[in-house]
């Protein structure tokens, strides 16, 4: 299940990169709202997520600026917010 969450995060992050107009080679910094189910997945698959999304940094945070962050639903039970910035 954790790997599935990691893969879904990668998919959503890649879509956010595209929607934000980032170049394929742009390095990014990712902030993800720290929920129990997402936290474990990010911790266990951090290197994989970073390599697939070209993330230099992934931070789990308590809250994000709601005007800039995107809320995503991983499945029916799990949702989180993501913010990506180009480095």
mmCIF file of C-alpha atoms in Angstrom:
data_model
loop_
_atom_site.group_PDB
_atom_site.id
_atom_site.type_symbol
_atom_site.label_atom_id
_atom_site.label_comp_id
_atom_site.label_asym_id
_atom_site.label_seq_id
_atom_site.Cartn_x
_atom_site.Cartn_y
_atom_site.Cartn_z
ATOM 1 C CA UNK A 1 0.000 0.000 0.000
ATOM 2 C CA UNK A 2 2.851 2.417 0.828
ATOM 3 C CA UNK A 3 4.411 1.859 -2.587
ATOM 4 C CA UNK A 4 1.045 2.547 -4.215
ATOM 5 C CA UNK A 5 0.773 5.831 -2.308
ATOM 6 C CA UNK A 6 4.316 6.750 -3.403
ATOM 7 C CA UNK A 7 3.498 5.998 -7.043
ATOM 8 C CA UNK A 8 0.321 8.068 -6.870
ATOM 9 C CA UNK A 9 2.255 10.963 -5.326
ATOM 10 C CA UNK A 10 4.787 10.746 -8.165
ATOM 11 C CA UNK A 11 1.992 10.816 -10.726
ATOM 12 C CA UNK A 12 0.359 13.852 -9.124
ATOM 13 C CA UNK A 13 3.675 15.672 -8.715
ATOM 14 C CA UNK A 14 4.549 15.073 -12.381
ATOM 15 C CA UNK A 15 1.160 16.486 -13.385
ATOM 16 C CA UNK A 16 1.743 19.530 -11.168
ATOM 17 C CA UNK A 17 5.146 20.051 -12.777
ATOM 18 C CA UNK A 18 3.540 20.017 -16.210
ATOM 19 C CA UNK A 19 0.662 22.315 -15.181
ATOM 20 C CA UNK A 20 3.157 24.743 -13.625
ATOM 21 C CA UNK A 21 5.101 24.985 -16.883
ATOM 22 C CA UNK A 22 8.311 23.528 -15.478
ATOM 23 C CA UNK A 23 10.893 22.157 -17.885
ATOM 24 C CA UNK A 24 11.574 18.416 -17.837
ATOM 25 C CA UNK A 25 15.032 19.051 -16.363
ATOM 26 C CA UNK A 26 13.977 21.583 -13.686
ATOM 27 C CA UNK A 27 14.873 20.572 -10.135
ATOM 28 C CA UNK A 28 12.105 21.076 -7.595
ATOM 29 C CA UNK A 29 11.403 21.265 -3.878
ATOM 30 C CA UNK A 30 8.282 19.460 -2.622
ATOM 31 C CA UNK A 31 6.259 20.124 0.513
ATOM 32 C CA UNK A 32 3.619 17.579 1.513
ATOM 33 C CA UNK A 33 1.127 17.859 4.353
ATOM 34 C CA UNK A 34 2.133 15.405 7.050
ATOM 35 C CA UNK A 35 -0.732 12.913 7.389
ATOM 36 C CA UNK A 36 -0.162 9.513 9.014
ATOM 37 C CA UNK A 37 -0.699 7.421 5.881
ATOM 38 C CA UNK A 38 1.332 9.679 3.606
ATOM 39 C CA UNK A 39 4.140 10.207 6.123
ATOM 40 C CA UNK A 40 5.164 6.545 6.254
ATOM 41 C CA UNK A 41 5.069 6.202 2.480
ATOM 42 C CA UNK A 42 7.171 9.338 1.910
ATOM 43 C CA UNK A 43 9.718 8.272 4.514
ATOM 44 C CA UNK A 44 10.075 4.762 3.062
ATOM 45 C CA UNK A 45 10.112 5.810 -0.608
ATOM 46 C CA UNK A 46 11.709 9.269 -0.403
ATOM 47 C CA UNK A 47 14.651 8.410 -2.661
ATOM 48 C CA UNK A 48 12.357 6.836 -5.257
ATOM 49 C CA UNK A 49 9.985 9.820 -5.247
ATOM 50 C CA UNK A 50 12.943 12.226 -5.503
ATOM 51 C CA UNK A 51 14.541 10.395 -8.413
ATOM 52 C CA UNK A 52 11.299 10.176 -10.381
ATOM 53 C CA UNK A 53 10.311 13.827 -9.881
ATOM 54 C CA UNK A 54 13.788 15.462 -9.851
ATOM 55 C CA UNK A 55 13.130 16.680 -6.309
ATOM 56 C CA UNK A 56 16.159 18.030 -4.492
ATOM 57 C CA UNK A 57 14.163 18.233 -1.266
ATOM 58 C CA UNK A 58 10.972 16.670 0.117
ATOM 59 C CA UNK A 59 9.584 18.108 3.336
ATOM 60 C CA UNK A 60 6.669 16.850 5.386
ATOM 61 C CA UNK A 61 4.962 19.863 6.943
ATOM 62 C CA UNK A 62 2.015 20.409 9.265
ATOM 63 C CA UNK A 63 0.276 23.008 7.104
ATOM 64 C CA UNK A 64 0.635 24.660 3.715
ATOM 65 C CA UNK A 65 -0.595 27.973 2.345
ATOM 66 C CA UNK A 66 -3.964 26.922 0.958
ATOM 67 C CA UNK A 67 -3.822 29.516 -1.821
ATOM 68 C CA UNK A 68 -0.687 27.917 -3.280
ATOM 69 C CA UNK A 69 -1.029 24.239 -2.326
ATOM 70 C CA UNK A 70 -2.994 21.657 -4.280
ATOM 71 C CA UNK A 71 -5.112 19.145 -2.357
ATOM 72 C CA UNK A 72 -5.096 15.671 -3.859
ATOM 73 C CA UNK A 73 -7.005 12.490 -3.085
ATOM 74 C CA UNK A 74 -4.794 9.412 -3.162
ATOM 75 C CA UNK A 75 -7.821 7.158 -2.699
ATOM 76 C CA UNK A 76 -11.187 7.292 -0.937
ATOM 77 C CA UNK A 77 -9.560 7.462 2.500
ATOM 78 C CA UNK A 78 -6.309 9.362 1.937
ATOM 79 C CA UNK A 79 -5.852 12.979 0.893
ATOM 80 C CA UNK A 80 -3.029 15.435 1.340
ATOM 81 C CA UNK A 81 -1.819 18.794 0.078
ATOM 82 C CA UNK A 82 1.241 19.330 -2.101
ATOM 83 C CA UNK A 83 3.257 22.413 -2.956
ATOM 84 C CA UNK A 84 6.096 22.346 -5.478
ATOM 85 C CA UNK A 85 8.642 25.087 -6.177
ATOM 86 C CA UNK A 86 11.337 25.270 -8.821
ATOM 87 C CA UNK A 87 14.832 25.527 -7.380
#
